[in-house]
């Protein structure tokens, strides 16, 4: 199909993702134009360093002046793939006030300033799309915002950070330590030299905030998300989990809390290492893959699986957004805007309910089990299974609880630490996926 009409695109960033967006827009230009109903052409690209070799990109369209892109009257749409908070935030806002639609992959920015950006796109009457911001290539935001908008989401639970999933997979499958698996992830280019954003759960928390906002029609920021990373997970934790038929994953969980009496509905959003049975569908998600499990009142359980990162998979999601914007423009319409009408409160972590695995070093003497059991029961937590392994004068006790609140569990652990027979509470790991 030939098309004389053109939608002019400005690209902010030509790194891992931006370079692939540029390459695919040229490689697939005929198909993209046919699907969009208009030719799609990149007319300017902002980068920091003009001397970096960028194969396939015409150097004459590169600039270090990002402002000249977002204010250019000839540009219809801006794709922001530079990352970070500033100048990305100011540039997006300026692009919108200059009447340009915006597509971004920037989860860190959306999780901090999403409300401001949605408001600005409403005021400017421009499209704002961000499918690539969560789980890379996996279509999950549009399904939540559009396909499932007639349903009632009860829970979203997912593996939404590829780096930590790679590390935990290696620990599970090879017995590697956290440090050893991290080095391997860095050598393969999954983890950055400073792995903080991934291993300490910041990246997953930002994505969890975006998922929760869409699922529960509420503004959620990264500050609202309870977060624990995977640095404290040891090879021993993984080996105990494995022996019990579990695998440890860094899960993001957003859920509606159970209502008691006349309580107002609240949601919980958390990211933490979690044990799930090896038979759970999320347990089969290996290496750097992502998957998101959504439980709805009418649709039941759904799972979305695929590549959560990488230039080409992420560019796929961006190009999908680009075509969506082009189609909207052809029809003189706009895509769906943010809905935050429900405005639910986000409950503190103490209210969340799950099961827990508590590993303790204890004195191997008569009465240990009884004293541990009564301490647990005193805090309104009940025991599902207990496993004890003798090791000479002492033993390891592994207690799996029934569902309890985080605050009951915290009190239990505090009291266990004070017991004379408990030498050390080695670790506490949350457990999901048991019926
Ligand atoms: P990247 O490789 O670091 O690329 C960033 C690009 O932006 C580079 O081209 C850089 O220029 C340019 N840039 C940065 N600051 C700039 C500034 N102030 N002015 C002009 N240009 C600037 O990052 P990426 O991995 O492509 O990620 C981009 C975005 O996509 C981030 O928001 C990230 O969270 C998101 N994302 C990434 C992935 C992934 O797998 N990488 C997946 C999903 C979402 P130079 O080339 O000159 O340095
Ligand atoms: N660092 C992220 C990950 C990239 O490991 O999943 C995609 O956001």
Short mmCIF file of C-alpha atoms and ligand atoms in Angstrom, two decimals:
data_model
loop_
_atom_site.label_atom_id
_atom_site.label_comp_id
_atom_site.label_asym_id
_atom_site.label_seq_id
_atom_site.Cartn_x
_atom_site.Cartn_y
_atom_site.Cartn_z
CA UNK A 1 0.00 0.00 0.00
CA UNK A 2 1.39 3.44 -0.82
CA UNK A 3 0.57 6.23 1.51
CA UNK A 4 1.29 9.91 0.96
CA UNK A 5 0.23 10.94 4.43
CA UNK A 6 2.95 10.79 7.07
CA UNK A 7 3.04 10.81 10.85
CA UNK A 8 6.32 12.39 11.94
CA UNK A 9 7.98 10.85 14.96
CA UNK A 10 10.64 12.32 17.25
CA UNK A 11 12.67 9.81 19.24
CA UNK A 12 14.15 10.76 22.61
CA UNK A 13 16.97 8.21 23.04
CA UNK A 14 18.62 5.68 20.75
CA UNK A 15 20.04 3.20 23.25
CA UNK A 16 19.05 -0.47 23.71
CA UNK A 17 15.37 0.20 23.04
CA UNK A 18 15.45 3.37 20.92
CA UNK A 19 17.93 1.94 18.41
CA UNK A 20 15.63 -1.07 17.87
CA UNK A 21 12.57 1.16 17.48
CA UNK A 22 14.46 3.09 14.78
CA UNK A 23 15.64 -0.10 13.05
CA UNK A 24 12.22 -1.79 13.05
CA UNK A 25 10.45 1.35 11.82
CA UNK A 26 12.65 1.25 8.72
CA UNK A 27 12.68 -2.53 8.28
CA UNK A 28 8.88 -2.83 8.63
CA UNK A 29 7.86 0.52 7.19
CA UNK A 30 5.54 -0.83 4.49
CA UNK A 31 3.57 -3.07 6.86
CA UNK A 32 3.51 -0.44 9.58
CA UNK A 33 2.13 2.18 7.15
CA UNK A 34 -0.55 -0.24 5.97
CA UNK A 35 -1.59 -1.04 9.53
CA UNK A 36 -1.40 2.56 10.74
CA UNK A 37 -3.12 3.96 7.64
CA UNK A 38 -0.36 6.55 7.44
CA UNK A 39 3.40 6.48 6.81
CA UNK A 40 5.48 6.51 10.02
CA UNK A 41 8.76 8.39 9.75
CA UNK A 42 11.36 9.33 12.37
CA UNK A 43 12.48 12.86 11.62
CA UNK A 44 14.72 13.57 14.65
CA UNK A 45 16.48 11.57 17.35
CA UNK A 46 17.91 13.00 20.58
CA UNK A 47 20.99 11.39 22.13
CA UNK A 48 23.69 12.49 24.57
CA UNK A 49 26.71 11.65 22.44
CA UNK A 50 26.74 12.40 18.71
CA UNK A 51 30.03 10.53 18.20
CA UNK A 52 28.68 7.09 19.21
CA UNK A 53 28.44 4.84 16.13
CA UNK A 54 24.74 4.09 15.44
CA UNK A 55 24.49 1.65 12.52
CA UNK A 56 21.39 2.12 10.40
CA UNK A 57 20.60 5.59 11.77
CA UNK A 58 21.05 8.63 9.49
CA UNK A 59 23.48 10.86 11.47
CA UNK A 60 21.87 13.99 10.03
CA UNK A 61 18.71 13.43 12.12
CA UNK A 62 20.62 13.11 15.42
CA UNK A 63 20.68 16.00 17.88
CA UNK A 64 21.69 16.60 21.48
CA UNK A 65 18.96 19.24 21.73
CA UNK A 66 15.95 17.25 23.01
CA UNK A 67 13.96 20.45 23.42
CA UNK A 68 14.08 21.03 19.68
CA UNK A 69 12.18 17.75 19.22
CA UNK A 70 9.39 18.31 21.73
CA UNK A 71 8.75 21.85 20.44
CA UNK A 72 9.13 21.08 16.72
CA UNK A 73 5.78 21.96 15.03
CA UNK A 74 6.54 19.39 12.32
CA UNK A 75 6.64 16.47 14.80
CA UNK A 76 3.34 14.73 15.60
CA UNK A 77 4.42 12.12 18.12
CA UNK A 78 7.30 11.74 20.58
CA UNK A 79 8.66 8.39 21.72
CA UNK A 80 10.51 8.77 25.02
CA UNK A 81 13.12 6.03 25.54
CA UNK A 82 15.86 7.97 27.30
CA UNK A 83 14.84 6.72 30.76
CA UNK A 84 15.21 8.37 34.18
CA UNK A 85 13.05 11.06 35.76
CA UNK A 86 14.56 14.30 34.43
CA UNK A 87 14.76 15.56 31.76
CA UNK A 88 12.31 12.85 30.57
CA UNK A 89 9.42 14.21 32.69
CA UNK A 90 9.81 17.84 31.56
CA UNK A 91 10.27 16.82 27.93
CA UNK A 92 7.11 14.67 27.92
CA UNK A 93 5.10 17.47 29.54
CA UNK A 94 6.44 19.97 26.99
CA UNK A 95 5.72 17.62 24.09
CA UNK A 96 2.11 17.31 25.30
CA UNK A 97 1.62 21.05 25.69
CA UNK A 98 2.90 21.35 22.12
CA UNK A 99 0.10 19.01 21.00
CA UNK A 100 2.14 15.86 20.48
CA UNK A 101 1.06 12.36 21.37
CA UNK A 102 3.59 10.56 23.58
CA UNK A 103 4.66 6.93 23.81
CA UNK A 104 7.05 5.94 26.61
CA UNK A 105 8.67 2.84 28.11
CA UNK A 106 9.69 4.68 31.28
CA UNK A 107 8.26 2.79 34.27
CA UNK A 108 10.36 4.70 36.82
CA UNK A 109 8.86 7.97 35.62
CA UNK A 110 5.28 6.63 35.40
CA UNK A 111 5.46 5.17 38.91
CA UNK A 112 6.52 8.56 40.33
CA UNK A 113 4.73 11.10 38.16
CA UNK A 114 2.03 9.10 36.36
CA UNK A 115 -0.82 11.25 37.68
CA UNK A 116 0.83 14.46 36.47
CA UNK A 117 1.51 12.99 33.02
CA UNK A 118 -2.03 11.60 32.60
CA UNK A 119 -3.47 14.95 33.68
CA UNK A 120 -1.25 16.78 31.17
CA UNK A 121 -2.29 14.44 28.34
CA UNK A 122 -5.98 15.03 29.23
CA UNK A 123 -5.51 18.80 29.26
CA UNK A 124 -3.66 18.75 25.95
CA UNK A 125 -6.09 16.26 24.38
CA UNK A 126 -3.28 14.01 23.21
CA UNK A 127 -2.70 10.28 23.38
CA UNK A 128 -0.37 8.87 26.02
CA UNK A 129 0.60 5.19 25.66
CA UNK A 130 3.11 3.15 27.72
CA UNK A 131 2.63 -0.59 27.05
CA UNK A 132 6.42 -1.20 27.06
CA UNK A 133 6.81 0.14 30.61
CA UNK A 134 5.73 -3.13 32.24
CA UNK A 135 6.94 -6.59 31.21
CA UNK A 136 8.54 -5.45 27.92
CA UNK A 137 6.96 -7.28 25.00
CA UNK A 138 4.08 -8.79 26.97
CA UNK A 139 0.76 -7.10 26.25
CA UNK A 140 -0.52 -6.66 29.80
CA UNK A 141 -1.41 -2.98 30.24
CA UNK A 142 -3.84 -2.80 27.31
CA UNK A 143 -5.58 -6.03 28.43
CA UNK A 144 -6.00 -4.55 31.92
CA UNK A 145 -7.09 -1.12 30.66
CA UNK A 146 -9.32 -2.32 27.82
CA UNK A 147 -10.07 -6.04 27.46
CA UNK A 148 -10.69 -6.64 31.18
CA UNK A 149 -12.26 -3.28 31.96
CA UNK A 150 -15.71 -4.90 32.10
CA UNK A 151 -14.56 -7.35 34.75
CA UNK A 152 -13.51 -7.01 38.37
CA UNK A 153 -9.82 -7.71 38.96
CA UNK A 154 -9.21 -9.41 42.29
CA UNK A 155 -5.50 -10.02 42.10
CA UNK A 156 -2.47 -9.47 39.88
CA UNK A 157 0.60 -11.56 40.66
CA UNK A 158 3.66 -11.61 38.45
CA UNK A 159 7.32 -12.05 37.74
CA UNK A 160 8.06 -8.63 36.28
CA UNK A 161 11.83 -8.36 36.61
CA UNK A 162 13.89 -10.53 34.28
CA UNK A 163 17.25 -9.99 35.99
CA UNK A 164 16.14 -11.30 39.37
CA UNK A 165 14.26 -14.16 37.74
CA UNK A 166 17.47 -15.13 35.94
CA UNK A 167 19.45 -15.02 39.22
CA UNK A 168 16.84 -17.05 41.14
CA UNK A 169 16.59 -19.58 38.29
CA UNK A 170 20.37 -20.13 38.41
CA UNK A 171 20.30 -20.47 42.20
CA UNK A 172 17.50 -23.03 41.96
CA UNK A 173 18.91 -25.05 39.08
CA UNK A 174 22.65 -25.00 39.88
CA UNK A 175 22.81 -24.36 43.63
CA UNK A 176 24.70 -21.11 42.96
CA UNK A 177 24.97 -18.44 45.65
CA UNK A 178 23.23 -15.08 45.11
CA UNK A 179 26.61 -13.44 44.48
CA UNK A 180 27.66 -16.12 41.95
CA UNK A 181 24.38 -15.95 40.04
CA UNK A 182 24.51 -12.12 40.02
CA UNK A 183 28.00 -12.20 38.47
CA UNK A 184 26.70 -14.52 35.77
CA UNK A 185 23.71 -12.24 35.11
CA UNK A 186 26.10 -9.28 34.82
CA UNK A 187 28.39 -11.17 32.42
CA UNK A 188 25.38 -11.93 30.21
CA UNK A 189 24.26 -8.28 30.23
CA UNK A 190 21.02 -8.90 32.16
CA UNK A 191 22.15 -7.15 35.31
CA UNK A 192 23.78 -3.72 35.27
CA UNK A 193 27.14 -2.93 36.93
CA UNK A 194 25.03 -1.34 39.69
CA UNK A 195 22.30 -3.98 40.09
CA UNK A 196 20.39 -2.11 42.82
CA UNK A 197 17.29 -1.26 40.76
CA UNK A 198 16.76 -4.92 39.91
CA UNK A 199 17.98 -6.94 42.91
CA UNK A 200 16.55 -4.60 45.54
CA UNK A 201 13.14 -4.66 43.85
CA UNK A 202 12.88 -0.99 42.78
CA UNK A 203 12.25 -1.87 39.10
CA UNK A 204 9.58 -4.44 40.03
CA UNK A 205 7.98 -2.01 42.52
CA UNK A 206 7.65 0.68 39.83
CA UNK A 207 6.01 -1.84 37.49
CA UNK A 208 3.80 -3.15 40.32
CA UNK A 209 2.54 0.40 40.95
CA UNK A 210 1.55 0.76 37.27
CA UNK A 211 -0.19 -2.64 37.21
CA UNK A 212 -2.04 -1.95 40.46
CA UNK A 213 -3.21 1.47 39.27
CA UNK A 214 -4.76 -0.03 36.13
CA UNK A 215 -6.18 -3.11 37.81
CA UNK A 216 -7.85 -1.25 40.67
CA UNK A 217 -8.61 2.15 39.05
CA UNK A 218 -6.59 3.94 41.69
CA UNK A 219 -3.50 6.15 41.65
CA UNK A 220 -0.59 4.08 42.94
CA UNK A 221 3.02 5.29 43.12
CA UNK A 222 6.22 3.38 43.80
CA UNK A 223 6.14 4.81 47.35
CA UNK A 224 2.91 2.90 47.99
CA UNK A 225 4.53 -0.45 47.18
CA UNK A 226 5.99 -2.58 49.98
CA UNK A 227 9.36 -3.75 48.65
CA UNK A 228 11.94 -6.39 49.54
CA UNK A 229 14.61 -7.51 47.10
CA UNK A 230 16.44 -10.81 46.73
CA UNK A 231 19.87 -9.99 48.22
CA UNK A 232 19.12 -11.85 51.45
CA UNK A 233 18.09 -15.10 49.72
CA UNK A 234 20.77 -17.73 50.34
CA UNK A 235 21.64 -20.97 48.59
CA UNK A 236 20.36 -22.70 51.77
CA UNK A 237 16.94 -20.97 51.49
CA UNK A 238 16.70 -22.15 47.88
CA UNK A 239 17.76 -25.67 48.78
CA UNK A 240 15.22 -25.94 51.65
CA UNK A 241 12.49 -24.60 49.33
CA UNK A 242 13.46 -27.09 46.65
CA UNK A 243 13.43 -30.02 49.10
CA UNK A 244 9.86 -29.03 50.05
CA UNK A 245 8.68 -28.82 46.41
CA UNK A 246 8.87 -25.02 46.08
CA UNK A 247 10.76 -22.51 43.98
CA UNK A 248 11.61 -18.96 45.12
CA UNK A 249 10.59 -16.09 42.80
CA UNK A 250 10.55 -12.31 43.18
CA UNK A 251 6.81 -11.71 42.91
CA UNK A 252 4.86 -8.50 42.56
CA UNK A 253 1.40 -8.86 44.06
CA UNK A 254 -1.45 -6.35 43.89
CA UNK A 255 -4.70 -7.45 45.45
CA UNK A 256 -7.98 -6.31 46.92
CA UNK A 257 -7.99 -6.98 50.67
CA UNK A 258 -10.72 -9.02 52.31
CA UNK A 259 -13.49 -6.86 53.69
CA UNK A 260 -14.45 -7.22 57.36
CA UNK A 261 -17.75 -5.71 58.55
CA UNK A 262 -18.19 -2.15 57.36
CA UNK A 263 -14.52 -1.68 56.38
CA UNK A 264 -13.81 0.33 53.24
CA UNK A 265 -12.27 -1.62 50.38
CA UNK A 266 -8.46 -1.34 50.30
CA UNK A 267 -5.70 -2.79 48.16
CA UNK A 268 -2.22 -4.08 48.95
CA UNK A 269 0.72 -3.81 46.60
CA UNK A 270 3.94 -5.64 47.46
CA UNK A 271 7.12 -6.97 45.92
CA UNK A 272 9.14 -9.62 47.76
CA UNK A 273 10.80 -13.01 47.38
CA UNK A 274 8.07 -15.64 47.49
CA UNK A 275 7.99 -19.43 47.58
CA UNK A 276 5.54 -21.00 45.16
CA UNK A 277 4.93 -24.73 44.54
CA UNK A 278 6.88 -26.11 41.57
CA UNK A 279 3.50 -27.03 40.07
CA UNK A 280 2.34 -23.39 39.99
CA UNK A 281 2.32 -21.91 36.44
CA UNK A 282 4.65 -19.09 37.54
CA UNK A 283 7.23 -21.66 38.72
CA UNK A 284 7.81 -22.65 35.09
CA UNK A 285 8.86 -19.10 34.19
CA UNK A 286 12.64 -19.49 33.92
CA UNK A 287 15.64 -17.30 33.25
CA UNK A 288 14.88 -13.70 32.20
CA UNK A 289 11.26 -14.33 31.15
CA UNK A 290 8.36 -12.49 32.76
CA UNK A 291 4.79 -13.61 33.40
CA UNK A 292 1.75 -11.97 34.93
CA UNK A 293 -1.10 -13.90 36.46
CA UNK A 294 -4.43 -12.03 36.68
CA UNK A 295 -7.43 -13.28 38.66
CA UNK A 296 -10.76 -11.72 37.77
CA UNK A 297 -14.27 -12.20 39.13
CA UNK A 298 -15.75 -13.30 35.78
CA UNK A 299 -12.82 -14.20 33.52
CA UNK A 300 -11.21 -16.36 36.19
CA UNK A 301 -7.45 -16.85 35.98
CA UNK A 302 -5.39 -15.55 33.05
CA UNK A 303 -1.65 -15.69 32.47
CA UNK A 304 0.47 -13.49 30.20
CA UNK A 305 3.98 -14.75 29.46
CA UNK A 306 6.96 -13.59 27.39
CA UNK A 307 10.10 -11.51 27.20
CA UNK A 308 10.09 -8.70 29.71
CA UNK A 309 13.16 -6.87 28.45
CA UNK A 310 15.61 -6.47 25.59
CA UNK A 311 15.70 -3.94 22.76
CA UNK A 312 13.70 -5.84 20.15
CA UNK A 313 10.92 -7.24 22.40
CA UNK A 314 10.45 -3.86 24.07
CA UNK A 315 10.41 -2.11 20.68
CA UNK A 316 7.56 -4.43 19.65
CA UNK A 317 5.37 -2.97 22.41
CA UNK A 318 6.37 0.58 21.48
CA UNK A 319 5.51 0.03 17.81
CA UNK A 320 2.12 -1.36 18.86
CA UNK A 321 1.50 1.90 20.73
CA UNK A 322 2.72 3.92 17.77
CA UNK A 323 0.26 2.25 15.40
CA UNK A 324 -2.54 2.69 17.96
CA UNK A 325 -1.86 6.44 18.15
CA UNK A 326 -1.72 6.71 14.35
CA UNK A 327 -5.08 4.92 14.01
CA UNK A 328 -6.65 7.18 16.65
CA UNK A 329 -5.42 10.24 14.78
CA UNK A 330 -6.85 8.95 11.51
CA UNK A 331 -10.23 8.68 13.18
CA UNK A 332 -9.90 11.95 15.11
CA UNK A 333 -10.21 10.04 18.36
CA UNK A 334 -8.07 9.37 21.42
CA UNK A 335 -7.23 6.13 23.21
CA UNK A 336 -8.60 5.36 26.68
CA UNK A 337 -7.47 7.71 29.42
CA UNK A 338 -6.51 6.78 32.96
CA UNK A 339 -9.35 5.78 35.28
CA UNK A 340 -8.69 6.39 38.95
CA UNK A 341 -12.33 6.81 39.98
CA UNK A 342 -12.16 4.03 42.60
CA UNK A 343 -9.51 5.93 44.58
CA UNK A 344 -8.96 3.01 46.96
CA UNK A 345 -6.74 3.34 50.01
CA UNK A 346 -3.52 1.36 49.93
CA UNK A 347 -3.28 -0.69 53.09
CA UNK A 348 -0.09 -0.88 55.14
CA UNK A 349 1.90 -4.10 54.77
CA UNK A 350 0.74 -5.35 58.22
CA UNK A 351 -2.73 -5.98 56.78
CA UNK A 352 -1.52 -8.29 53.96
CA UNK A 353 -2.25 -11.96 54.41
CA UNK A 354 -0.22 -14.91 53.19
CA UNK A 355 1.58 -18.04 54.40
CA UNK A 356 5.16 -17.98 55.70
CA UNK A 357 8.08 -20.34 55.92
CA UNK A 358 10.18 -19.71 59.03
CA UNK A 359 13.62 -21.31 59.28
CA UNK A 360 15.15 -21.43 62.75
CA UNK A 361 18.28 -22.80 64.37
CA UNK A 362 17.13 -24.35 67.63
CA UNK A 363 18.61 -26.34 70.52
CA UNK A 364 17.87 -30.02 69.92
CA UNK A 365 16.29 -30.58 73.36
CA UNK A 366 12.91 -31.95 74.48
CA UNK A 367 10.14 -29.36 74.48
CA UNK A 368 11.48 -27.22 71.60
CA UNK A 369 8.56 -27.98 69.35
CA UNK A 370 6.04 -27.33 72.08
CA UNK A 371 7.54 -23.98 72.97
CA UNK A 372 7.79 -22.88 69.32
CA UNK A 373 4.21 -24.05 68.64
CA UNK A 374 2.77 -22.20 71.63
CA UNK A 375 4.63 -18.98 70.68
CA UNK A 376 3.26 -19.17 67.16
CA UNK A 377 -0.29 -19.92 68.37
CA UNK A 378 -0.16 -17.08 70.92
CA UNK A 379 0.16 -14.66 67.98
CA UNK A 380 -2.88 -16.01 66.12
CA UNK A 381 -0.79 -17.88 63.59
CA UNK A 382 -1.38 -21.56 63.01
CA UNK A 383 1.15 -24.10 61.82
CA UNK A 384 0.58 -26.10 58.63
CA UNK A 385 3.73 -28.29 58.71
CA UNK A 386 6.93 -28.57 60.75
CA UNK A 387 10.18 -30.13 59.60
CA UNK A 388 13.10 -30.73 61.93
CA UNK A 389 16.57 -31.87 61.03
CA UNK A 390 18.97 -32.78 63.82
CA UNK A 391 22.56 -31.61 63.55
CA UNK A 392 24.28 -32.90 66.70
CA UNK A 393 23.46 -30.65 69.67
CA UNK A 394 21.28 -28.34 67.64
CA UNK A 395 18.72 -28.61 64.83
CA UNK A 396 17.07 -26.69 62.05
CA UNK A 397 13.35 -26.24 62.45
CA UNK A 398 11.33 -25.28 59.38
CA UNK A 399 7.79 -24.11 60.09
CA UNK A 400 5.23 -23.52 57.33
CA UNK A 401 2.27 -21.48 58.60
CA UNK A 402 -1.32 -21.22 57.48
CA UNK A 403 -2.48 -17.83 56.18
CA UNK A 404 -1.82 -15.03 58.66
CA UNK A 405 -1.44 -11.27 58.58
CA UNK A 406 1.99 -9.69 58.22
CA UNK A 407 1.57 -8.00 61.60
CA UNK A 408 0.81 -11.35 63.34
CA UNK A 409 3.82 -12.86 61.61
CA UNK A 410 6.08 -9.97 62.65
CA UNK A 411 4.98 -10.40 66.30
CA UNK A 412 5.54 -14.16 66.03
CA UNK A 413 9.10 -13.73 64.75
CA UNK A 414 9.87 -11.17 67.46
CA UNK A 415 8.66 -13.60 70.16
CA UNK A 416 10.48 -16.56 68.58
CA UNK A 417 13.75 -14.58 68.69
CA UNK A 418 13.27 -14.16 72.43
CA UNK A 419 12.84 -17.89 73.13
CA UNK A 420 15.84 -19.48 74.83
CA UNK A 421 15.61 -22.58 72.64
CA UNK A 422 15.72 -20.53 69.42
CA UNK A 423 19.33 -19.69 68.60
CA UNK A 424 18.52 -17.80 65.44
CA UNK A 425 15.60 -17.08 63.12
CA UNK A 426 17.52 -17.76 59.91
CA UNK A 427 14.95 -16.56 57.39
CA UNK A 428 11.29 -15.84 56.82
CA UNK A 429 9.95 -16.24 53.29
CA UNK A 430 6.37 -15.67 52.18
CA UNK A 431 4.56 -18.53 50.49
CA UNK A 432 1.89 -18.19 47.78
CA UNK A 433 0.03 -20.58 45.52
CA UNK A 434 -1.01 -23.25 48.03
CA UNK A 435 -4.67 -24.17 48.03
P1 LIG B 1 19.76 3.16 27.29
O1 LIG B 1 20.31 2.02 26.52
O2 LIG B 1 20.56 3.71 28.43
O3 LIG B 1 19.48 4.34 26.24
C1 LIG B 1 19.17 5.65 26.64
C2 LIG B 1 19.24 6.53 25.41
O4 LIG B 1 18.80 7.83 25.78
C3 LIG B 1 20.66 6.70 24.85
O5 LIG B 1 20.62 6.76 23.46
C4 LIG B 1 21.12 8.05 25.43
O6 LIG B 1 22.03 8.72 24.59
C5 LIG B 1 19.80 8.80 25.46
N1 LIG B 1 19.76 9.81 26.51
C6 LIG B 1 19.80 9.63 27.84
N2 LIG B 1 19.73 10.79 28.50
C7 LIG B 1 19.63 11.74 27.54
C8 LIG B 1 19.53 13.14 27.57
N3 LIG B 1 19.51 13.82 28.72
N4 LIG B 1 19.43 13.81 26.40
C9 LIG B 1 19.46 13.14 25.21
N5 LIG B 1 19.56 11.78 25.11
C10 LIG B 1 19.65 11.11 26.26
O7 LIG B 1 18.32 2.83 27.88
P2 LIG B 1 17.30 1.69 27.37
O8 LIG B 1 17.70 0.38 27.98
O9 LIG B 1 17.11 1.81 25.92
O10 LIG B 1 15.97 2.12 28.15
C11 LIG B 1 15.20 3.22 27.74
C12 LIG B 1 13.87 3.23 28.50
O11 LIG B 1 13.16 2.04 28.22
C13 LIG B 1 14.02 3.31 30.02
O12 LIG B 1 12.98 4.08 30.54
C14 LIG B 1 13.85 1.86 30.45
O13 LIG B 1 13.36 1.72 31.77
C15 LIG B 1 12.82 1.40 29.44
N6 LIG B 1 12.83 -0.06 29.21
C16 LIG B 1 13.99 -0.67 28.87
C17 LIG B 1 13.97 -2.02 28.64
C18 LIG B 1 15.24 -2.75 28.25
O14 LIG B 1 15.19 -3.97 28.10
N7 LIG B 1 16.36 -2.07 28.06
C19 LIG B 1 12.77 -2.76 28.75
C20 LIG B 1 11.59 -2.08 29.07
C21 LIG B 1 11.63 -0.71 29.31
P3 LIG B 1 23.49 8.11 24.28
O15 LIG B 1 23.25 6.91 23.38
O16 LIG B 1 24.22 9.20 23.59
O17 LIG B 1 24.06 7.73 25.61
N1 LIG B 2 16.04 -4.48 34.26
C1 LIG B 2 14.74 -4.87 33.84
C2 LIG B 2 14.56 -6.38 34.04
C3 LIG B 2 14.58 -4.48 32.36
O1 LIG B 2 15.53 -7.05 34.43
O2 LIG B 2 13.46 -6.89 33.89
C4 LIG B 2 13.17 -4.30 31.92
O3 LIG B 2 12.47 -3.36 32.65
#
